[in-house]
């Protein structure tokens, strides 16, 4: 059965090809069957393969489908590699991806680009599956770039609005910066270790390089650059909030199951290299904690329901980077999995609210929706509890593991992470209390269809019990420490942090014990809020430092100086031709004189030399 591994990415790819070539001739139900069904078949196949793999000895399995590149001694195969890490990622990508596709079949039913939408979604999933299954860096890079292309197409899906096109271009350009760093890292590794095979690379790096040496530090730093772009971490994070321009199922797919988890997966897959580069590993942890705090504060100031969740994703990926940076590899991947459950739930529940409530995005124009939208209310309640890390939810188990692991390495980073947990509790339940409590300003326009309702119900279940689906990763990682600790004050405070956030949110947004308006009414507090609202001014900084100078250079160089060089060469060629052709006048005496002079010159040169 495990020999069918190659079919896992093939089914979504076939769905993409069918929809591209014949989508215009298919009815919407047929399009849904192809788009949703292709991912469903892959999900069933992964469930079968995963059960067989987990019931066995958890031994890695390699499969070579053929040779892709063969030049001299270089051979790059179409090869897939299955171990506990890739099994976990397959469950997330195909399982959550299928539920998002099912939801999208109802959410997008009235859109004229129905076939195009599912074609892009299938391509996106196929690329992510290639990325996580690749046994070599070149094939991984193919999936990496495919995910980037899919995100560009999906974020700008409603391209009639220029703002959506801008958001798609922004995501494409910013992730390309990281992609170039990843490409340079791949080249550096190949130049010194002479292979692209990931497992061989890790073994050769451990045997040929000394920990902390220049080469492993440089290679790990370049790979980290690629991870920062795809996973939207400082300083390459500003594209993700704008990516909300795409349809809500796209937001859920990007944030929960595919693109933003690619950077986390890359670091985890090459963890042996990062372990040999302690300065880079420290940078991963510091970047993670800074990102989770900055993004959490920005989420506190947002009013758009999807942008709140977008900043929440950046913050939660920061927790994963923090775990990777302290060597808690399994905890990072565990949180990646549980995050997929509750973040997909929150985005799709937000989509249901937007879909049914007059396509409104501003949470302060909503209110009292728990009566008219009970399923969305329950979904948000469970999703926000899991996001905050409250007990008996999937998020509690993974986030608690991370926080305890971080404390054993750096109490300072642990304090920062606990502060982030408090902030998470505040903005999560701020969203719940503002949208679903209080006075409802207007009635609900329509109800979610059965596809959307089933998806939300299943994700609610996963967000509650998903913490029990802990795939053993001992065969992949050797942890620095054991994260299982008994009762301690550290565990108590780690547990109390999200409750503190919940209590603060209740006092400000539910009971009205404190007034937000009074708090932000003062000048300095309101300026801080606006600073957070604008993403800490990062977009403005990039606009001044990068965008405006580039546009100025483009205006000065509007005629393209490089083309001027080629134009000058062409002009000289035409002038030379005109000069030489003028000597061809048909006069025999001129030809004879020229020949005589030429002979004299040649004799003179020979005599002088």
Coordinates of C-alpha atoms in Angstrom, one line a residue:
X1 CA 0.0 0.0 0.0
X2 CA 2.8 2.4 0.8
X3 CA 3.9 2.1 -2.8
X4 CA 0.9 4.4 -3.7
X5 CA 2.6 7.3 -2.0
X6 CA 3.3 9.0 -5.4
X7 CA -0.4 9.3 -6.0
X8 CA -1.0 11.6 -3.1
X9 CA 0.1 14.8 -4.9
X10 CA -1.0 13.4 -8.2
X11 CA -4.8 13.5 -7.6
X12 CA -4.9 17.3 -6.8
X13 CA -2.7 17.9 -9.8
X14 CA -5.0 15.9 -12.0
X15 CA -7.9 17.9 -10.6
X16 CA -6.1 21.1 -11.6
X17 CA -5.5 19.9 -15.1
X18 CA -9.1 18.8 -15.6
X19 CA -10.5 22.1 -14.3
X20 CA -8.1 24.1 -16.5
X21 CA -8.7 22.2 -19.7
X22 CA -12.4 21.4 -19.3
X23 CA -13.7 23.6 -16.5
X24 CA -15.7 25.9 -18.9
X25 CA -17.7 22.9 -20.1
X26 CA -18.5 21.5 -16.6
X27 CA -21.5 22.4 -14.4
X28 CA -20.9 23.8 -10.9
X29 CA -21.7 20.4 -9.2
X30 CA -19.2 18.7 -11.5
X31 CA -16.6 21.3 -10.8
X32 CA -17.2 20.8 -7.1
X33 CA -16.9 17.0 -7.4
X34 CA -13.5 17.4 -9.3
X35 CA -12.1 20.1 -7.0
X36 CA -13.2 18.7 -3.7
X37 CA -13.1 15.0 -4.7
X38 CA -9.5 15.1 -5.9
X39 CA -8.3 16.4 -2.4
X40 CA -10.7 14.0 -0.7
X41 CA -9.1 11.0 -2.5
X42 CA -5.7 12.2 -1.4
X43 CA -6.9 12.6 2.1
X44 CA -8.2 9.0 2.2
X45 CA -5.0 7.7 0.7
X46 CA -3.0 9.6 3.3
X47 CA -5.2 8.2 6.1
X48 CA -4.6 4.7 4.8
X49 CA -0.8 5.2 4.3
X50 CA -0.6 7.0 7.7
X51 CA -2.3 4.1 9.5
X52 CA 0.0 1.6 7.9
X53 CA 3.0 3.7 8.6
X54 CA 2.1 4.3 12.3
X55 CA 1.1 0.7 12.9
X56 CA 4.5 -0.4 11.7
X57 CA 7.9 0.4 13.0
X58 CA 7.9 4.0 11.9
X59 CA 10.8 3.4 9.6
X60 CA 11.4 6.1 6.9
X61 CA 10.4 5.1 3.4
X62 CA 11.9 6.4 0.2
X63 CA 10.4 6.2 -3.3
X64 CA 12.0 7.3 -6.6
X65 CA 9.5 7.9 -9.4
X66 CA 12.1 8.8 -12.0
X67 CA 15.1 11.0 -12.8
X68 CA 14.4 14.7 -13.2
X69 CA 17.9 16.2 -13.9
X70 CA 20.9 14.2 -15.0
X71 CA 24.0 16.2 -15.8
X72 CA 27.4 14.6 -15.4
X73 CA 27.7 13.4 -11.8
X74 CA 24.6 15.3 -10.8
X75 CA 21.3 13.3 -10.6
X76 CA 18.2 14.8 -9.2
X77 CA 15.3 12.4 -9.0
X78 CA 11.6 12.8 -8.5
X79 CA 11.9 11.2 -5.1
X80 CA 9.5 11.2 -2.1
X81 CA 10.5 10.5 1.5
X82 CA 8.0 9.4 4.2
X83 CA 8.7 9.6 7.9
X84 CA 6.8 10.8 11.0
X85 CA 7.4 14.4 10.1
X86 CA 6.1 14.2 6.5
X87 CA 3.1 12.0 7.7
X88 CA 2.1 14.7 10.2
X89 CA 2.3 17.3 7.4
X90 CA 0.3 15.1 5.0
X91 CA -2.5 14.7 7.5
X92 CA -2.6 18.5 7.9
X93 CA -2.4 19.4 4.3
X94 CA -4.9 16.8 2.9
X95 CA -7.2 16.6 5.9
X96 CA -7.7 20.3 6.6
X97 CA -7.3 21.0 2.9
X98 CA -10.2 18.7 2.1
X99 CA -12.4 20.4 4.8
X100 CA -11.6 23.8 3.4
X101 CA -12.4 22.7 -0.1
X102 CA -15.7 21.3 1.1
X103 CA -16.5 24.6 2.8
X104 CA -15.5 26.5 -0.4
X105 CA -17.9 24.5 -2.5
X106 CA -20.7 26.3 -0.6
X107 CA -19.1 29.6 0.0
X108 CA -18.1 30.2 -3.6
X109 CA -21.2 28.7 -5.2
X110 CA -22.3 32.0 -6.7
X111 CA -18.9 33.2 -8.0
X112 CA -18.6 33.2 -11.8
X113 CA -14.9 32.0 -11.5
X114 CA -15.9 28.8 -9.7
X115 CA -13.8 26.5 -12.0
X116 CA -10.8 28.8 -11.9
X117 CA -11.0 29.0 -8.1
X118 CA -10.9 25.2 -7.6
X119 CA -8.2 24.9 -10.2
X120 CA -6.0 27.3 -8.2
X121 CA -6.9 25.6 -5.0
X122 CA -6.0 22.1 -6.3
X123 CA -2.7 23.5 -7.7
X124 CA -1.9 25.0 -4.3
X125 CA -2.5 21.7 -2.5
X126 CA -0.5 19.7 -5.0
X127 CA 2.5 22.0 -4.7
X128 CA 2.4 21.8 -0.9
X129 CA 2.3 18.0 -1.0
X130 CA 5.3 18.0 -3.3
X131 CA 7.1 20.3 -0.9
X132 CA 6.5 18.1 2.2
X133 CA 7.3 14.8 0.4
X134 CA 10.4 15.9 -1.5
X135 CA 13.5 13.9 -0.6
X136 CA 15.8 16.5 -2.1
X137 CA 16.1 20.3 -2.0
X138 CA 15.6 20.8 -5.7
X139 CA 12.2 19.0 -5.7
X140 CA 11.4 20.8 -2.4
X141 CA 12.1 24.1 -4.1
X142 CA 9.8 23.2 -7.0
X143 CA 7.0 22.7 -4.5
X144 CA 8.1 25.9 -2.6
X145 CA 7.8 28.0 -5.8
X146 CA 4.5 26.2 -6.7
X147 CA 3.1 27.3 -3.4
X148 CA 4.2 30.9 -4.1
X149 CA 2.5 30.8 -7.5
X150 CA -0.7 29.4 -6.0
X151 CA -0.8 32.1 -3.3
X152 CA -0.3 34.8 -5.9
X153 CA -3.2 33.4 -8.0
X154 CA -5.5 32.9 -5.0
X155 CA -4.8 36.2 -3.2
X156 CA -5.5 38.1 -6.4
X157 CA -8.4 35.9 -7.4
X158 CA -10.8 38.8 -7.5
X159 CA -8.5 40.7 -9.7
X160 CA -11.1 43.2 -10.8
X161 CA -10.3 45.2 -7.7
X162 CA -6.8 46.8 -8.1
X163 CA -6.2 46.5 -4.3
X164 CA -6.4 42.7 -4.6
X165 CA -3.9 42.7 -7.4
X166 CA -1.6 44.8 -5.3
X167 CA -1.9 42.4 -2.3
X168 CA -1.1 39.4 -4.6
X169 CA 2.0 41.2 -6.0
X170 CA 3.1 42.2 -2.5
X171 CA 2.9 38.6 -1.3
X172 CA 4.7 37.4 -4.4
X173 CA 7.6 39.9 -4.2
X174 CA 8.2 39.6 -0.4
X175 CA 8.2 35.8 -0.5
X176 CA 10.6 36.0 -3.5
X177 CA 13.1 37.7 -1.2
X178 CA 13.1 34.7 1.1
X179 CA 13.1 32.3 -1.9
X180 CA 16.3 33.8 -3.2
X181 CA 17.9 33.3 0.2
X182 CA 16.8 29.7 0.2
X183 CA 18.2 29.2 -3.4
X184 CA 21.6 30.6 -2.3
X185 CA 21.5 28.3 0.7
X186 CA 20.9 25.3 -1.5
X187 CA 23.7 26.3 -3.8
X188 CA 26.1 26.7 -0.9
X189 CA 25.2 23.3 0.5
X190 CA 25.6 21.6 -2.9
X191 CA 29.0 23.3 -3.6
X192 CA 30.5 22.0 -0.3
X193 CA 28.6 18.7 0.3
X194 CA 28.0 17.7 -3.4
X195 CA 24.4 16.4 -3.1
X196 CA 20.9 17.8 -2.9
X197 CA 19.4 14.8 -1.1
X198 CA 18.2 16.1 2.3
X199 CA 19.1 13.1 4.4
X200 CA 22.5 12.8 2.9
X201 CA 23.1 16.5 3.3
X202 CA 22.4 16.3 7.0
X203 CA 24.7 13.3 7.5
X204 CA 27.5 14.9 5.5
X205 CA 27.1 18.2 7.3
X206 CA 27.4 16.5 10.7
X207 CA 30.5 14.5 9.6
X208 CA 32.4 17.2 7.6
X209 CA 31.6 20.5 9.4
X210 CA 32.3 21.5 13.0
X211 CA 29.4 23.0 15.0
X212 CA 29.5 26.8 15.0
X213 CA 31.8 26.9 11.9
X214 CA 31.3 29.5 9.2
X215 CA 29.8 27.2 6.6
X216 CA 26.9 25.6 8.6
X217 CA 26.1 29.1 10.1
X218 CA 26.0 30.7 6.6
X219 CA 23.9 27.8 5.2
X220 CA 21.4 27.8 8.1
X221 CA 21.1 31.6 7.9
X222 CA 20.2 31.4 4.2
X223 CA 17.6 28.7 4.8
X224 CA 16.2 30.8 7.7
X225 CA 15.8 33.7 5.2
X226 CA 13.6 31.4 3.0
X227 CA 11.6 30.3 6.1
X228 CA 11.0 33.9 7.2
X229 CA 9.4 34.8 3.9
X230 CA 7.1 31.9 3.5
X231 CA 6.1 31.8 7.2
X232 CA 5.6 35.6 7.5
X233 CA 8.0 36.3 10.3
X234 CA 10.0 39.4 11.0
X235 CA 11.0 41.3 8.9
X236 CA 9.2 39.6 5.9
X237 CA 5.7 39.4 7.5
X238 CA 3.9 42.4 6.2
X239 CA 2.4 40.5 3.2
X240 CA 0.2 38.2 5.2
X241 CA -2.4 40.7 6.6
X242 CA -2.9 42.1 3.1
X243 CA -3.4 38.5 1.8
X244 CA -6.9 38.7 3.3
X245 CA -7.9 40.2 0.0
X246 CA -8.5 36.7 -1.3
X247 CA -11.7 34.7 -0.6
X248 CA -12.0 33.4 3.0
X249 CA -11.4 29.7 2.1
X250 CA -8.1 30.9 0.6
X251 CA -7.2 32.7 3.8
X252 CA -7.9 29.5 5.7
X253 CA -5.9 27.4 3.4
X254 CA -2.9 29.7 3.4
X255 CA -2.9 30.3 7.2
X256 CA -3.9 26.8 8.5
X257 CA -2.8 24.0 6.1
X258 CA -0.2 25.2 3.6
X259 CA 1.9 28.2 2.9
X260 CA 2.8 29.7 6.2
X261 CA 3.7 26.3 7.7
X262 CA 6.3 25.7 4.9
X263 CA 9.0 27.7 6.7
X264 CA 8.4 25.8 10.0
X265 CA 8.6 22.5 8.1
X266 CA 11.8 23.6 6.3
X267 CA 13.6 24.3 9.6
X268 CA 12.3 21.1 11.2
X269 CA 13.3 19.0 8.1
X270 CA 16.9 20.5 8.2
X271 CA 17.1 20.6 12.0
X272 CA 20.4 18.8 12.0
X273 CA 22.0 21.7 10.1
X274 CA 20.4 24.3 12.4
X275 CA 21.6 22.4 15.5
X276 CA 25.2 22.9 14.1
X277 CA 24.6 26.7 13.9
X278 CA 23.9 27.9 17.5
X279 CA 23.8 31.6 16.5
X280 CA 21.2 31.0 13.9
X281 CA 19.2 28.8 16.2
X282 CA 19.3 31.6 18.8
X283 CA 18.1 34.0 16.0
X284 CA 15.2 31.7 15.2
X285 CA 14.1 31.9 18.9
X286 CA 14.5 35.7 19.2
X287 CA 12.7 36.3 15.9
X288 CA 9.9 34.0 17.0
X289 CA 9.3 35.8 20.3
X290 CA 9.6 39.3 18.8
X291 CA 7.1 38.3 16.0
X292 CA 4.6 36.8 18.4
X293 CA 4.6 39.9 20.6
X294 CA 4.5 42.4 17.7
X295 CA 1.8 40.6 15.8
X296 CA -0.3 40.0 19.0
X297 CA -0.2 43.7 19.8
X298 CA -1.3 44.5 16.2
X299 CA -4.2 42.1 16.5
X300 CA -5.4 44.0 19.6
X301 CA -5.8 47.1 17.5
X302 CA -7.5 45.7 14.4
X303 CA -11.2 46.1 13.5
X304 CA -11.4 43.8 10.4
X305 CA -12.3 40.3 11.5
X306 CA -10.0 38.6 9.0
X307 CA -7.0 40.9 9.8
X308 CA -7.3 40.0 13.5
X309 CA -7.0 36.4 12.6
X310 CA -4.1 37.2 10.1
X311 CA -2.0 38.8 12.8
X312 CA -3.0 35.9 15.1
X313 CA -1.5 33.5 12.6
X314 CA 1.8 35.5 12.4
X315 CA 1.9 35.4 16.2
X316 CA 1.2 31.6 16.4
X317 CA 3.9 30.9 13.8
X318 CA 6.1 32.9 16.1
X319 CA 5.5 30.4 18.8
X320 CA 6.5 27.6 16.5
X321 CA 9.7 29.5 15.6
X322 CA 10.4 30.0 19.3
X323 CA 10.0 26.3 19.9
X324 CA 12.3 25.5 17.0
X325 CA 14.9 28.0 18.3
X326 CA 15.1 26.3 21.7
X327 CA 15.3 22.9 20.2
X328 CA 11.8 21.8 21.0
X329 CA 11.3 20.4 17.4
X330 CA 8.4 18.0 18.3
X331 CA 6.6 20.7 20.2
X332 CA 6.8 23.1 17.2
X333 CA 5.3 20.5 14.8
X334 CA 2.7 19.5 17.3
X335 CA 1.6 23.2 17.6
X336 CA 1.7 23.4 13.8
X337 CA -0.9 20.6 13.7
X338 CA -3.2 21.9 16.4
X339 CA -2.9 25.4 15.0
X340 CA -4.2 24.1 11.7
X341 CA -7.3 22.8 13.4
X342 CA -8.4 25.9 15.3
X343 CA -7.1 28.5 12.8
X344 CA -9.1 26.8 10.0
X345 CA -12.1 26.8 12.3
X346 CA -11.7 30.5 13.1
X347 CA -11.2 31.6 9.5
X348 CA -14.1 29.5 8.2
X349 CA -16.4 30.7 11.0
X350 CA -15.4 34.3 10.2
X351 CA -16.3 33.5 6.6
X352 CA -19.7 32.3 7.7
X353 CA -20.2 35.5 9.5
X354 CA -19.1 37.6 6.5
X355 CA -21.2 35.4 4.2
X356 CA -24.4 35.7 6.2
X357 CA -24.0 39.2 7.7
X358 CA -24.1 41.4 4.6
X359 CA -20.4 40.8 3.8
X360 CA -19.4 43.0 6.7
X361 CA -15.8 42.8 8.0
X362 CA -15.7 45.4 10.7
X363 CA -16.4 43.7 14.1
X364 CA -17.7 46.9 15.6
X365 CA -20.6 46.9 13.1
X366 CA -21.6 43.5 14.3
X367 CA -23.0 42.3 17.6
X368 CA -25.5 39.8 19.2
X369 CA -24.9 37.2 16.5
X370 CA -24.9 34.3 18.9
X371 CA -28.7 34.1 18.7
X372 CA -29.0 34.1 14.9
X373 CA -25.7 32.2 14.2
X374 CA -25.3 29.7 17.0
X375 CA -22.9 27.4 15.0
X376 CA -20.6 30.3 14.2
X377 CA -20.8 31.4 17.8
X378 CA -19.8 27.9 19.1
X379 CA -17.1 27.7 16.5
X380 CA -15.6 31.0 17.5
X381 CA -15.9 30.1 21.2
X382 CA -14.0 26.8 20.7
X383 CA -11.6 28.2 18.2
X384 CA -10.7 31.2 20.5
X385 CA -10.3 28.9 23.5
X386 CA -7.9 26.7 21.6
X387 CA -6.1 29.7 20.2
X388 CA -5.6 31.1 23.7
X389 CA -4.5 27.7 25.0
X390 CA -7.3 27.1 27.5
X391 CA -7.4 23.6 29.0
X392 CA -9.2 20.8 27.3
X393 CA -8.6 22.2 23.9
X394 CA -6.1 21.2 21.2
X395 CA -4.1 24.4 21.5
X396 CA -3.6 23.9 25.3
X397 CA -1.5 20.8 24.9
X398 CA 0.8 22.1 22.2
X399 CA 1.3 25.6 23.5
X400 CA 1.8 24.3 27.1
X401 CA 4.6 22.0 25.7
X402 CA 6.3 25.0 24.0
X403 CA 6.1 27.2 27.1
X404 CA 7.5 24.6 29.4
X405 CA 10.3 23.7 26.9
X406 CA 11.2 27.4 26.5
X407 CA 11.5 27.9 30.3
X408 CA 14.0 25.1 30.5
X409 CA 16.3 27.0 28.1
X410 CA 15.6 30.7 28.8
X411 CA 13.3 32.0 31.6
X412 CA 13.4 35.4 29.9
X413 CA 12.0 34.1 26.6
X414 CA 9.4 32.2 28.6
X415 CA 8.2 35.4 30.3
X416 CA 7.9 37.0 26.8
X417 CA 6.0 34.0 25.5
X418 CA 3.6 34.1 28.6
X419 CA 3.0 37.8 27.9
X420 CA 2.1 36.8 24.3
X421 CA -0.3 34.2 25.7
X422 CA -2.0 36.9 27.8
X423 CA -2.3 39.1 24.7
X424 CA -3.7 36.2 22.7
X425 CA -6.4 35.7 25.3
X426 CA -7.3 39.4 25.1
X427 CA -7.7 39.7 21.3
X428 CA -9.3 36.3 20.9
X429 CA -12.1 36.9 23.3
X430 CA -12.4 40.5 22.3
X431 CA -13.4 39.2 18.9
X432 CA -15.9 36.8 20.5
X433 CA -17.5 39.3 22.8
X434 CA -17.8 42.1 20.3
X435 CA -19.2 40.0 17.4
X436 CA -21.5 37.7 19.3
X437 CA -22.6 39.6 22.4
X438 CA -24.2 43.0 22.9
X439 CA -26.9 44.5 20.6
X440 CA -27.4 43.2 17.1
X441 CA -27.5 46.2 14.7
X442 CA -29.3 44.4 11.8
X443 CA -30.6 41.0 10.9
X444 CA -28.7 38.1 9.3
X445 CA -29.1 38.0 5.5
X446 CA -28.8 34.3 4.9
X447 CA -27.7 31.0 6.5
X448 CA -24.7 28.9 5.9
X449 CA -25.3 25.9 3.6
X450 CA -24.8 22.3 4.7
X451 CA -21.3 22.0 3.4
X452 CA -20.2 25.0 5.5
X453 CA -22.0 23.7 8.6
X454 CA -20.5 20.2 8.4
X455 CA -17.0 21.6 7.9
X456 CA -17.4 23.9 11.0
X457 CA -18.8 21.0 13.1
X458 CA -15.9 18.7 12.2
X459 CA -13.3 21.4 12.9
X460 CA -14.9 22.1 16.2
X461 CA -14.3 18.5 17.1
X462 CA -10.7 18.6 16.0
X463 CA -10.1 21.9 17.8
X464 CA -11.3 20.2 21.0
X465 CA -9.7 16.7 20.8
X466 CA -6.9 17.3 18.2
X467 CA -4.4 17.5 21.1
X468 CA -4.7 13.8 21.5
X469 CA -3.5 13.2 17.9
X470 CA 0.2 13.5 18.9
X471 CA 2.2 11.6 16.3
X472 CA 5.5 10.3 17.8
X473 CA 8.4 12.1 16.3
X474 CA 11.2 10.4 18.2
X475 CA 12.4 8.8 15.0
X476 CA 12.9 12.2 13.4
X477 CA 14.1 14.4 16.2
X478 CA 16.3 14.0 19.2
X479 CA 15.0 16.6 21.7
X480 CA 17.4 18.5 23.9
X481 CA 15.2 17.9 26.9
X482 CA 12.0 16.2 28.1
X483 CA 9.1 18.7 28.0
X484 CA 7.0 16.6 30.3
X485 CA 7.3 18.1 33.8
X486 CA 5.2 17.7 36.9
X487 CA 3.4 20.2 38.9
X488 CA 5.4 23.5 39.4
X489 CA 4.9 27.2 39.7
X490 CA 6.0 27.5 36.1
X491 CA 3.3 25.2 34.9
X492 CA 0.7 27.1 37.0
X493 CA 1.7 30.5 35.6
X494 CA 1.8 29.0 32.1
X495 CA -1.7 27.7 32.6
X496 CA -2.9 31.0 34.2
X497 CA -1.7 33.3 31.3
X498 CA -4.6 32.7 28.9
X499 CA -7.1 33.0 31.7
X500 CA -5.6 36.4 32.5
X501 CA -6.2 37.4 28.9
X502 CA -9.8 36.1 29.0
X503 CA -10.5 38.0 32.3
X504 CA -9.1 41.3 30.8
X505 CA -11.3 40.8 27.7
X506 CA -14.4 40.2 29.8
X507 CA -13.8 43.4 31.9
X508 CA -13.4 45.6 28.8
X509 CA -15.7 44.0 26.2
X510 CA -18.3 41.9 28.0
X511 CA -19.2 43.4 31.4
X512 CA -18.1 46.9 30.6
X513 CA -16.2 47.2 33.9
X514 CA -13.6 49.2 32.0
X515 CA -14.1 51.5 29.0
X516 CA -11.9 51.0 26.0
X517 CA -13.0 54.5 24.7
X518 CA -11.8 56.1 28.0
X519 CA -8.5 54.2 27.8
X520 CA -7.6 55.2 24.2
X521 CA -9.0 58.6 24.6
X522 CA -5.7 60.0 25.8
X523 CA -3.3 61.1 23.1
X524 CA -0.3 58.8 23.8
X525 CA -2.5 55.6 24.2
X526 CA -4.4 56.4 21.0
X527 CA -1.1 57.0 19.1
X528 CA 0.2 53.6 20.3
X529 CA -3.1 52.0 19.2
X530 CA -2.7 53.5 15.7
X531 CA 0.9 52.5 15.6
X532 CA -0.1 48.9 16.3
X533 CA -3.1 49.2 13.9
X534 CA -0.6 50.1 11.1
X535 CA 1.6 47.1 11.8
X536 CA 4.2 49.0 13.8
X537 CA 4.9 51.2 10.8
X538 CA 6.7 48.4 8.9
X539 CA 4.9 49.0 5.6
X540 CA 5.6 52.8 5.9
X541 CA 9.3 52.0 6.6
X542 CA 9.6 49.7 3.6
X543 CA 7.8 52.3 1.4
X544 CA 10.3 55.0 2.3
X545 CA 13.4 52.8 2.3
X546 CA 12.7 50.5 -0.7
X547 CA 9.6 51.3 -2.7
X548 CA 10.0 55.1 -3.2
X549 CA 13.7 54.9 -4.1
X550 CA 13.0 52.1 -6.5
X551 CA 10.2 54.1 -8.2
X552 CA 12.5 57.1 -8.4
X553 CA 15.2 55.0 -10.1
X554 CA 12.6 53.6 -12.4
X555 CA 11.4 57.1 -13.4
X556 CA 15.0 58.2 -14.1
X557 CA 15.7 55.0 -16.0
X558 CA 12.3 55.0 -17.8
X559 CA 14.1 54.7 -21.2
X560 CA 16.3 51.8 -19.8
X561 CA 20.0 52.5 -19.8
X562 CA 20.8 48.9 -20.7
X563 CA 18.8 49.3 -23.9
X564 CA 20.8 52.4 -24.6
X565 CA 24.0 50.4 -24.6
X566 CA 22.6 48.0 -27.2
X567 CA 21.3 50.9 -29.2
X568 CA 24.8 52.4 -29.2
X569 CA 26.3 49.1 -30.4
X570 CA 23.7 49.0 -33.2
X571 CA 24.4 52.6 -34.2
X572 CA 28.2 52.0 -34.3
X573 CA 27.5 48.9 -36.5
X574 CA 25.4 50.9 -38.9
X575 CA 28.0 53.7 -39.0
X576 CA 30.8 51.2 -39.7
X577 CA 28.7 49.6 -42.4
X578 CA 28.1 53.0 -44.0
X579 CA 31.8 53.9 -43.8
X580 CA 32.9 50.6 -45.4
X581 CA 30.2 50.5 -48.0
X582 CA 31.2 54.0 -49.2
X583 CA 34.6 52.5 -50.3
X584 CA 32.7 50.2 -52.7
X585 CA 32.2 52.8 -55.5
X586 CA 33.0 50.7 -58.6
X587 CA 36.1 52.7 -59.6
X588 CA 38.8 50.2 -60.7
X589 CA 41.6 52.8 -60.3
X590 CA 40.5 53.4 -56.7
X591 CA 40.6 49.7 -56.0
X592 CA 44.1 49.4 -57.5
X593 CA 45.4 52.4 -55.5
X594 CA 44.0 50.9 -52.3
X595 CA 45.6 47.6 -52.9
X596 CA 49.0 49.2 -53.6
X597 CA 48.8 51.3 -50.5
X598 CA 47.8 48.2 -48.5
X599 CA 50.8 46.3 -49.8
X600 CA 53.1 49.2 -48.9
X601 CA 51.7 49.2 -45.4
X602 CA 52.1 45.5 -44.9
X603 CA 55.7 45.6 -46.2
X604 CA 56.4 48.6 -43.8
X605 CA 55.0 46.7 -40.9
X606 CA 57.1 43.7 -41.7
X607 CA 60.2 45.7 -42.1
X608 CA 59.7 47.7 -38.9
X609 CA 59.1 44.5 -36.9

